[in-house]
CSV table of C-alpha atoms in Angstrom, one decimal:
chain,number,residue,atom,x,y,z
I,196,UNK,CA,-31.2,-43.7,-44.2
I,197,UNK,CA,-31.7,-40.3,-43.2
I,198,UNK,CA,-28.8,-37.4,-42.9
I,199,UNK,CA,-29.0,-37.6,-38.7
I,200,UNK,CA,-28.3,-41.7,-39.1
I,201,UNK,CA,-25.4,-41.4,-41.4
I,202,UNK,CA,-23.6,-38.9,-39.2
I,203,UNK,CA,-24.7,-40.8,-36.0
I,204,UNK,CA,-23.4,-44.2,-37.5
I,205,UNK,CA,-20.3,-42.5,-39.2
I,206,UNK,CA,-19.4,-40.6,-35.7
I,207,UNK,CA,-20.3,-44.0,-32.9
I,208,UNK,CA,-18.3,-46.2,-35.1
I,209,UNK,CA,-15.7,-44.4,-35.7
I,210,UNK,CA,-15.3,-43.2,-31.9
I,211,UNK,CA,-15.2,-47.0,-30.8
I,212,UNK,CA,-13.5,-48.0,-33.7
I,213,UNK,CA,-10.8,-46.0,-32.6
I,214,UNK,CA,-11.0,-46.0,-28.6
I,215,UNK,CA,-12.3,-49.6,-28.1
I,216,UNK,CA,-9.3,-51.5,-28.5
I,217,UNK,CA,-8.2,-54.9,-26.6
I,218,UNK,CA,-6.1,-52.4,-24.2
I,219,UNK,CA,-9.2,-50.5,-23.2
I,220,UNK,CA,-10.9,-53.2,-22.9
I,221,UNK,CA,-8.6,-55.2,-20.8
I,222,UNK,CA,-8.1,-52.4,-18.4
I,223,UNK,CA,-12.3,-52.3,-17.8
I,224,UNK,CA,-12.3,-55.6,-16.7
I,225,UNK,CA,-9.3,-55.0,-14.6
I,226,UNK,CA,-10.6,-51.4,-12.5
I,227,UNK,CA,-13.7,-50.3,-14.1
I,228,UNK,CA,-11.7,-47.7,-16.0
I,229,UNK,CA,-13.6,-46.5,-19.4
I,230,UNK,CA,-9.9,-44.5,-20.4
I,231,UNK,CA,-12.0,-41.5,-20.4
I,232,UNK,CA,-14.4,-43.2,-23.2
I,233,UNK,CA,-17.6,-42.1,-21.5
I,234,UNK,CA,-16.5,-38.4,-21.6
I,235,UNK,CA,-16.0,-38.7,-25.1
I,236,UNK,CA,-19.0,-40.0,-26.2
I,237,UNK,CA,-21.3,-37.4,-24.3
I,238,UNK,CA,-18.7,-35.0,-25.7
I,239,UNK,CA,-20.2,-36.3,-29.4
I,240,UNK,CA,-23.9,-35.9,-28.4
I,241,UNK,CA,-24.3,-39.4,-28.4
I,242,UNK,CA,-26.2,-40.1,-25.5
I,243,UNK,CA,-29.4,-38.7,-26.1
I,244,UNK,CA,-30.9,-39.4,-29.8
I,245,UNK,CA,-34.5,-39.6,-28.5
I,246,UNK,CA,-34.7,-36.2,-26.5
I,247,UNK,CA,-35.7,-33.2,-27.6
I,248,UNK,CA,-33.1,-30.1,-28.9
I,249,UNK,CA,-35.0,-28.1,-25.4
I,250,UNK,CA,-33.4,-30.7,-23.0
I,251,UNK,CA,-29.9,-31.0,-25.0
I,252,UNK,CA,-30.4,-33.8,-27.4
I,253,UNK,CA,-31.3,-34.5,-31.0
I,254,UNK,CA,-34.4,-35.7,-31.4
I,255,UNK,CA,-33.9,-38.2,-33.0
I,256,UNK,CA,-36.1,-41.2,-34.6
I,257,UNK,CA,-35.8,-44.9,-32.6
I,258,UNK,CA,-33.7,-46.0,-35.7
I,259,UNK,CA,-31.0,-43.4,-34.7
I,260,UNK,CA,-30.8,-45.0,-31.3
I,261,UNK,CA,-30.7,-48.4,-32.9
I,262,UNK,CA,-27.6,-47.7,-35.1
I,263,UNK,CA,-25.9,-46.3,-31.6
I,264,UNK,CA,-27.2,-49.7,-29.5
I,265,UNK,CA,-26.1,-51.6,-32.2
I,266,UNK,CA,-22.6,-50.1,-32.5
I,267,UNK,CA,-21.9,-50.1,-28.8
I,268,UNK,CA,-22.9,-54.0,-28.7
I,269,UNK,CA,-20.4,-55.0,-32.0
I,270,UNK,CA,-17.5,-52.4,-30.7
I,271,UNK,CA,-18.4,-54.2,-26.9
I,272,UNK,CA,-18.0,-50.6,-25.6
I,273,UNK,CA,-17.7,-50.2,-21.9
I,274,UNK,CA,-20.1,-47.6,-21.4
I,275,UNK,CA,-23.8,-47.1,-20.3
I,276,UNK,CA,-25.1,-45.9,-23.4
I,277,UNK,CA,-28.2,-48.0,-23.5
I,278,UNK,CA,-29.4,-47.5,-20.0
I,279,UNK,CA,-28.8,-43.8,-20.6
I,280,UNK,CA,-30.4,-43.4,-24.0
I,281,UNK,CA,-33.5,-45.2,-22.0
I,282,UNK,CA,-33.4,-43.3,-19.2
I,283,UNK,CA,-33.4,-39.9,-21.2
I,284,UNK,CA,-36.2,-40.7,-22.7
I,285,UNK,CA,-38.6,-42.1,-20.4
I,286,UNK,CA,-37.6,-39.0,-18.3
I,287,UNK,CA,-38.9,-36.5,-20.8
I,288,UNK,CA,-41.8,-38.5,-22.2
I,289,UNK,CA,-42.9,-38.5,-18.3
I,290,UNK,CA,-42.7,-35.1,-18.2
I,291,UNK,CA,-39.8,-35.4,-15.3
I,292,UNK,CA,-36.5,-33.5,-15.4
I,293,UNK,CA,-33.9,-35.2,-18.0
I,294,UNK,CA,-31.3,-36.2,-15.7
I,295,UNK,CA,-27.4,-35.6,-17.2
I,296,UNK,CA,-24.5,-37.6,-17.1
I,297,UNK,CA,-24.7,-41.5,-16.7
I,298,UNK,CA,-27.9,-42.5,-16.1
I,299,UNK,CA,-30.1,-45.8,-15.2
I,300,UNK,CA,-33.5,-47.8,-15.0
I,301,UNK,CA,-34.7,-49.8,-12.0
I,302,UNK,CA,-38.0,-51.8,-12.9
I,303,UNK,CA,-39.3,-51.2,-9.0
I,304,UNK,CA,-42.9,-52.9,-9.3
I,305,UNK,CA,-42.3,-55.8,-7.0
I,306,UNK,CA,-39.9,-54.3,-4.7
I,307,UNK,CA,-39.8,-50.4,-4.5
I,308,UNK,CA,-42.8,-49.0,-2.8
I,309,UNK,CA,-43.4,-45.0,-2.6
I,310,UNK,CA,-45.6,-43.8,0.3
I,311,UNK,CA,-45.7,-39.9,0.6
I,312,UNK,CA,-43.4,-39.0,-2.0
I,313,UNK,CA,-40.7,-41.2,-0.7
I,314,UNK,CA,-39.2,-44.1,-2.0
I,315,UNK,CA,-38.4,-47.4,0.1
I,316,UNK,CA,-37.2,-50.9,-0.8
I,317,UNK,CA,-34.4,-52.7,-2.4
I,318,UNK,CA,-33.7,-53.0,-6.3
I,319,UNK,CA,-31.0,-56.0,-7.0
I,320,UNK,CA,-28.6,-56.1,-10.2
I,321,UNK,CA,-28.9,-52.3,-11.5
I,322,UNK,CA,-26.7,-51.8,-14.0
I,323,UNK,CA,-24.2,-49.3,-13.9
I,324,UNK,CA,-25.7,-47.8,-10.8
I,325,UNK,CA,-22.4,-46.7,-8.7
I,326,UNK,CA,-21.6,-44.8,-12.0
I,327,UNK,CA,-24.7,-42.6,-12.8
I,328,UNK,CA,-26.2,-39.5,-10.8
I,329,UNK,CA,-29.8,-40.7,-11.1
I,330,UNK,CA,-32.4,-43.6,-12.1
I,331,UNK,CA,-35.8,-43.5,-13.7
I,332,UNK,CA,-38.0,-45.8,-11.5
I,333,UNK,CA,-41.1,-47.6,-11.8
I,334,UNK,CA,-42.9,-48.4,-8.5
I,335,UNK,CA,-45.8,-49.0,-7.0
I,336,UNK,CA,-47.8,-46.1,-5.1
I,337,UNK,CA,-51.4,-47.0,-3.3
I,338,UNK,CA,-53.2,-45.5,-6.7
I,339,UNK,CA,-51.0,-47.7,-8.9
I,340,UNK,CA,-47.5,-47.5,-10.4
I,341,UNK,CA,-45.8,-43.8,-11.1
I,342,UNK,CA,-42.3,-43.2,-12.9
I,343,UNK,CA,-40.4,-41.5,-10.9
I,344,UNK,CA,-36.4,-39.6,-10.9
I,345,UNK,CA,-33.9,-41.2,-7.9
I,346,UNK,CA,-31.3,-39.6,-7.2
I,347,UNK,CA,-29.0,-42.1,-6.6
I,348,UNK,CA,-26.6,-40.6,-4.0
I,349,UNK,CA,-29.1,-40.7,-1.4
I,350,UNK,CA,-29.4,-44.6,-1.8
I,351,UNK,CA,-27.4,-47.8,-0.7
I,352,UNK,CA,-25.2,-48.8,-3.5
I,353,UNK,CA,-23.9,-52.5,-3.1
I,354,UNK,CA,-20.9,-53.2,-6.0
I,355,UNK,CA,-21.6,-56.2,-8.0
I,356,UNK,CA,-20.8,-57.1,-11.7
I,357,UNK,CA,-22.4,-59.5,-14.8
I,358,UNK,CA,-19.6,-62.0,-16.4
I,359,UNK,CA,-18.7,-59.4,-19.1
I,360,UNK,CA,-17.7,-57.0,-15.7
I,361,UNK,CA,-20.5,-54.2,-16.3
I,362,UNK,CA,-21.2,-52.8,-13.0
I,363,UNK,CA,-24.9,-54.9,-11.9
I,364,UNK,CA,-25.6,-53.0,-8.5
I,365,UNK,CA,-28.0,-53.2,-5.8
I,366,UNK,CA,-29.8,-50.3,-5.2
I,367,UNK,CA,-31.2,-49.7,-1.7
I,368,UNK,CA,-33.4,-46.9,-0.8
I,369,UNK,CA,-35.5,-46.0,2.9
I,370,UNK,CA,-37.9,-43.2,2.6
I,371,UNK,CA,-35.8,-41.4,-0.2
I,372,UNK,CA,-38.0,-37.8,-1.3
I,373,UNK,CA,-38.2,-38.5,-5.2
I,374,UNK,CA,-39.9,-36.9,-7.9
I,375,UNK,CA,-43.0,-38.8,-9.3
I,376,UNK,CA,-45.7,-38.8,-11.3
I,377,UNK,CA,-48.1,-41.6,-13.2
I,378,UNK,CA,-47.2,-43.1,-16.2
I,379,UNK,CA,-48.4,-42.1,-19.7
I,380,UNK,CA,-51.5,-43.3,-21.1
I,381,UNK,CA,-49.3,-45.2,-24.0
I,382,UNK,CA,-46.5,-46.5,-21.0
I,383,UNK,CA,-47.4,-50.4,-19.8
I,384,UNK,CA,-46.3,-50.7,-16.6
I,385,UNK,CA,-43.6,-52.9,-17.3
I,386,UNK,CA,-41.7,-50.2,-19.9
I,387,UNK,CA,-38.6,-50.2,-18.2
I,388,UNK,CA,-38.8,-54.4,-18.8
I,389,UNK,CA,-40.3,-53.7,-22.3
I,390,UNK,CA,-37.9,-51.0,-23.7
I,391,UNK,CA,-34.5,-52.6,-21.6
I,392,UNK,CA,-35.1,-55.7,-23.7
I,393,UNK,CA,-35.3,-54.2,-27.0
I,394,UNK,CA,-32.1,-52.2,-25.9
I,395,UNK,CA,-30.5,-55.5,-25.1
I,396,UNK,CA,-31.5,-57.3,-28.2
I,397,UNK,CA,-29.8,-54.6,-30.4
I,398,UNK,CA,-26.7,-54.4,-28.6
I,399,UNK,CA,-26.9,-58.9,-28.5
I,400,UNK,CA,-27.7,-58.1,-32.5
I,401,UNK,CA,-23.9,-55.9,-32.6
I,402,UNK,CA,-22.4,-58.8,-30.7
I,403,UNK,CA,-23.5,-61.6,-32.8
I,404,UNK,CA,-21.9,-60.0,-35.8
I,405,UNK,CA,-18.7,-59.4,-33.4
I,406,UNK,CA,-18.5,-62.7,-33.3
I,407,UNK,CA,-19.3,-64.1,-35.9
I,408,UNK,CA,-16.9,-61.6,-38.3
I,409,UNK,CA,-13.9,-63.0,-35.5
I,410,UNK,CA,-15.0,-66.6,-35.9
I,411,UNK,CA,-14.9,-66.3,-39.6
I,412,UNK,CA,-11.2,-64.2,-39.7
I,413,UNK,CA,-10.4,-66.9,-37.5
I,414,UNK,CA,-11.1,-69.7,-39.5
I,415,UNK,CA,-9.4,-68.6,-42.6
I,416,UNK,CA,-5.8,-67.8,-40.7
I,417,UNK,CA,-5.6,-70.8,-38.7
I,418,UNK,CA,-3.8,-74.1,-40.6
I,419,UNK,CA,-4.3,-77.5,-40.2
I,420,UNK,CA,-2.8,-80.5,-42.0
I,421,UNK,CA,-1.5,-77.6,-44.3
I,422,UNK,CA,-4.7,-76.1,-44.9
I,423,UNK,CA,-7.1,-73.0,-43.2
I,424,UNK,CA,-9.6,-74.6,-41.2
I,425,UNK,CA,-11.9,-72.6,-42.6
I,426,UNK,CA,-11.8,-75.0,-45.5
I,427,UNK,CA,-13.2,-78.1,-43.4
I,428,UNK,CA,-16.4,-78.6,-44.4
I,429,UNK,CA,-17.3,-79.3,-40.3
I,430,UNK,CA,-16.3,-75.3,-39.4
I,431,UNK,CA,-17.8,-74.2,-42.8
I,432,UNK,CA,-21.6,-75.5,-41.3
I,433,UNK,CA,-21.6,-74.5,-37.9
I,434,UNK,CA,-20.0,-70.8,-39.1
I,435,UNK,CA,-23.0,-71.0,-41.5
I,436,UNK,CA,-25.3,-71.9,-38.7
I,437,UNK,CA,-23.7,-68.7,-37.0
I,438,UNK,CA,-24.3,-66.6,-40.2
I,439,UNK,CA,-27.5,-67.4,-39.7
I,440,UNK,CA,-28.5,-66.5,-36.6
I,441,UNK,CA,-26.8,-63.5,-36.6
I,442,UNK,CA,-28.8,-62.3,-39.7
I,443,UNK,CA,-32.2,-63.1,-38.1
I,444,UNK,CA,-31.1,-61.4,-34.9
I,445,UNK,CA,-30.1,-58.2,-36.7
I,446,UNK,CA,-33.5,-58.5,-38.6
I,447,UNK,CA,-35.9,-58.8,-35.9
I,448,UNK,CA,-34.0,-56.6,-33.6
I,449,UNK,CA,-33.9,-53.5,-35.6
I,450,UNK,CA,-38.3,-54.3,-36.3
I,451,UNK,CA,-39.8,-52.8,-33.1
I,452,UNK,CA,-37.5,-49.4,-33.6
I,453,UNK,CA,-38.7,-48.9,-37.2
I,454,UNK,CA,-42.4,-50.1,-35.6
I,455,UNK,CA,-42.2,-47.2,-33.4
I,456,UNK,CA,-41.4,-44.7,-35.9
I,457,UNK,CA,-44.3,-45.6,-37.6
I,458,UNK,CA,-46.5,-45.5,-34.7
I,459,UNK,CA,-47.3,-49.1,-35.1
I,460,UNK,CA,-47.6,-51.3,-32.1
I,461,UNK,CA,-43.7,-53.0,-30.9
I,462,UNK,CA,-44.4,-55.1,-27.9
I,463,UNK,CA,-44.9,-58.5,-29.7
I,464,UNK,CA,-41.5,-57.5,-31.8
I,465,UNK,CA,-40.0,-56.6,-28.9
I,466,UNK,CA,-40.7,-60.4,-27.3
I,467,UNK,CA,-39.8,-62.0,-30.5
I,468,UNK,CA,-36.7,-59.7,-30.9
I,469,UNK,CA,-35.3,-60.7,-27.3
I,470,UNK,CA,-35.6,-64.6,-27.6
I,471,UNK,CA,-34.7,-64.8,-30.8
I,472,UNK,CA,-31.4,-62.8,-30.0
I,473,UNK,CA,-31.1,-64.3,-26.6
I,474,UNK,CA,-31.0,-67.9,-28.3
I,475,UNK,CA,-28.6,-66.8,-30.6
I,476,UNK,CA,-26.1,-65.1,-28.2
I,477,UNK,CA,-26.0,-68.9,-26.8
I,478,UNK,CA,-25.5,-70.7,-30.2
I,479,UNK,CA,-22.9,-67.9,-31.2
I,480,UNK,CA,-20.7,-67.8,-28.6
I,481,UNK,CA,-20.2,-71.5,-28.4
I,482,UNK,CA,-19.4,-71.9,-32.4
I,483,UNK,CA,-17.1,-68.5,-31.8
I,484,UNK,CA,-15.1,-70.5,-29.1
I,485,UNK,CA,-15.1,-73.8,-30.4
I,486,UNK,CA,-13.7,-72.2,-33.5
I,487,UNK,CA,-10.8,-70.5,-31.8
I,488,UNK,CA,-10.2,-73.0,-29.5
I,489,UNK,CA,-8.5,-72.3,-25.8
I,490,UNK,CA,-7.1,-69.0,-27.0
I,491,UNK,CA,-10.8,-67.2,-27.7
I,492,UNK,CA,-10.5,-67.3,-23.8
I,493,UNK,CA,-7.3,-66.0,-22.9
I,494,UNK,CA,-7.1,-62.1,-22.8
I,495,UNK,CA,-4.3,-62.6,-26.1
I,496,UNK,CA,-7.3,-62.4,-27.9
I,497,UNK,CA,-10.3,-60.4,-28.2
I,498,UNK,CA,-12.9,-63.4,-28.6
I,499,UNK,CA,-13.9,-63.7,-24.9
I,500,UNK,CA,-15.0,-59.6,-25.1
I,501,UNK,CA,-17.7,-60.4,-27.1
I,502,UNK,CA,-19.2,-63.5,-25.5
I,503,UNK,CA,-18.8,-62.6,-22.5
I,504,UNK,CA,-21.2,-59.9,-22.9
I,505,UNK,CA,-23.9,-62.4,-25.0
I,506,UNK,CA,-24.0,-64.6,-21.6
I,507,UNK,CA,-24.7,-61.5,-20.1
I,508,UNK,CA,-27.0,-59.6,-22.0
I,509,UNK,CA,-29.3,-62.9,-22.9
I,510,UNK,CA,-30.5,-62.9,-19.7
I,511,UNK,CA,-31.3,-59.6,-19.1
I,512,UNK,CA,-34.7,-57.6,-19.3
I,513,UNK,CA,-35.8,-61.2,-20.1
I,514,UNK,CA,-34.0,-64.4,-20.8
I,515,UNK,CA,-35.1,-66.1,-24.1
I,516,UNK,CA,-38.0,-68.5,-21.9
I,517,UNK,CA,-39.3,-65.5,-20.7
I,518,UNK,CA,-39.8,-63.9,-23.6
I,519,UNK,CA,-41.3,-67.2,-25.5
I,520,UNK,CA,-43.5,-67.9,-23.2
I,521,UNK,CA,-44.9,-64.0,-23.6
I,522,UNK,CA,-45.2,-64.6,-27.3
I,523,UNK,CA,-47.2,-68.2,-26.3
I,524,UNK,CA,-49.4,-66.5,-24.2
I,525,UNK,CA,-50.3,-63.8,-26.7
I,526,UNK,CA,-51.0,-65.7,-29.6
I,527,UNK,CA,-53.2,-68.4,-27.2
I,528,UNK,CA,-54.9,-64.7,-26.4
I,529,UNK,CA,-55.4,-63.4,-29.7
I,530,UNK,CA,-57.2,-67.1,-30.8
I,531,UNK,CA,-55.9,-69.2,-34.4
I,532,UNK,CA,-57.3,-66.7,-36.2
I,533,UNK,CA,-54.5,-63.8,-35.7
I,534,UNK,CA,-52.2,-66.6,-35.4
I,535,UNK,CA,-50.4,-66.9,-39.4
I,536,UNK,CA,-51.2,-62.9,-39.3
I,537,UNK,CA,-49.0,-62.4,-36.3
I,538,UNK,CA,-46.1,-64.8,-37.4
I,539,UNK,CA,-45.8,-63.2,-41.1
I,540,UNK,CA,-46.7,-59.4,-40.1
């Protein structure tokens, strides 16, 4: 692990360590108030690994935003740290300003359009939206899709939240001047899809561990008929069965960061490593709860924090069928022969 990745793991977990307690945490889901956590963490340089020192951030590797996704998911920090770290960096890889503060990502293709330099359409379930200054956009123009900066005080902003009460906003814009230009040669057209999911499969990757470590704590103080219930061998398989899927998750959601680090292609990791975490936030959360029984979902415990954000985040960027049926349709594509190759590469 490199010097940058030690002091980025040392300083994320031991900022949410600290600041993300069951108080904090309890007063988001009542009004939206971080406790002044966001400040914090911008205050610690933590928002921006992937940028360059030139636009005020530390050019880092996509491990070093890993370790951050990953931390904010198992601390279930209320903050928009992946959608920032995204939007930073598809900002400068563009070539377009780097936007400060909170910041966002709206996959427009199927319903922004741009027509003169100026944005139009709706965007539904943007999250974090009412919170940050600006979103990177992709959207359809008449010669293709562009990228473009919104600045999102000139748009519509209707309130709306996931289960785990992030803000998921719809964004509505009509004839907004933005800032555009095409894609990269090495950008698909559905980056913001791409990249969001492999944010989102990190941070499910921090939460299944969350979980599991609570399920396992669990087990071993709770007595019945005089003995931990940790000790029947019923909880012992299906924490086991947790153990599991938390493992693989953390395996094959960390593989497309290190692939891009290498230069080496990360879409088909990037489909595996969102179904495979996706199907395992489902799994997880429902040992975790049967485990603690009705109090995981009272706010007397810290359970529900967790899961609530797995429902959440498996469906986003991509629920698990989405992603599965990508990976199906890719290895039809690529014929028998690529088949084992793909599987075991």
């Amino acid at each position: 692990m490199s010097e940058l990745r030690n002091i980025l793991t040392d300083s994320v977990n031991g900022l949410f360590g600290d600041r993300v307690t069951k108080e904090l945490l309890t007063q988001f889901d009542a009004d939206g108030n971080d406790g002044g956590l966001w400040d914090e963490v911008e205050a610690q340089g933590l928002t921006r690994p992937l940028v360059s020192e030139e636009n005020g951030g530390v050019g880092g590797e996509w491990r070093d935003a890993h370790v951050l996704l990953y931390a904010s998911g198992y601390h279930c920090a209320p903050v928009p740290m992946g959608e920032t770290i995204l939007a930073t960096w598809l900002a400068e890889k563009a070539g377009l300003p780097v936007p400060d503060g909170v910041s966002t990502v709206i996959d427009g293709r199927d319903t922004l359009k741009l027509a003169g330099g100026k944005l139009s359409g709706a965007a539904g379930r943007v999250p974090w939206a009412r919170k940050a200054g600006h979103a990177i956009f992709v959207a359809e123009d008449e010669g293709g899709p562009k990228i473009g900066l919104l600045d999102l005080s000139q748009a519509k902003i209707g309130e709306g939240e996931n289960v785990a009460k992030e803000p998921r906003d719809d964004v509505t814009v009509d004839g907004v001047p933005v800032e555009t230009v095409p894609l990269p040669n090495d950008m698909p057209a559905d980056g913001v899809l791409l990249y969001g999911a492999m944010i989102r499969a990190a941070q499910l990757a921090g939460a299944l561990e969350k979980v599991l470590q609570q399920a396992v704590q669990y087990a071993n103080e709770r007595t019945q008929f005089g003995r931990p219930i940790g000790k029947f061998q019923a909880i012992q398989q299906e924490l086991a069965k947790t153990a599991g899927e938390a493992a693989a998750s953390g395996v094959i959601a960390e593989a497309p960061f290190a692939a891009l680090d290498e230069g080496r292609p990360a879409e088909f990791l990037i489909a595996a490593a969102k179904a495979r975490a996706s199907e395992a936030a489902g799994i997880a959360a429902s040992v975790g709860h049967q485990t603690h029984g009705a109090i995981g979902f009272t706010y007397e415990h810290s359970l529900h924090f967790a899961t609530r954000r797995l429902w959440s985040w498996r469906s986003e960027f991509g629920g698990q069928r989405f992603w599965w049926r990508r990976l199906g349709e890719r290895s039809v594509g690529r014929g028998p022969d690529m088949f084992w190759p793909d599987i075991t590469g």
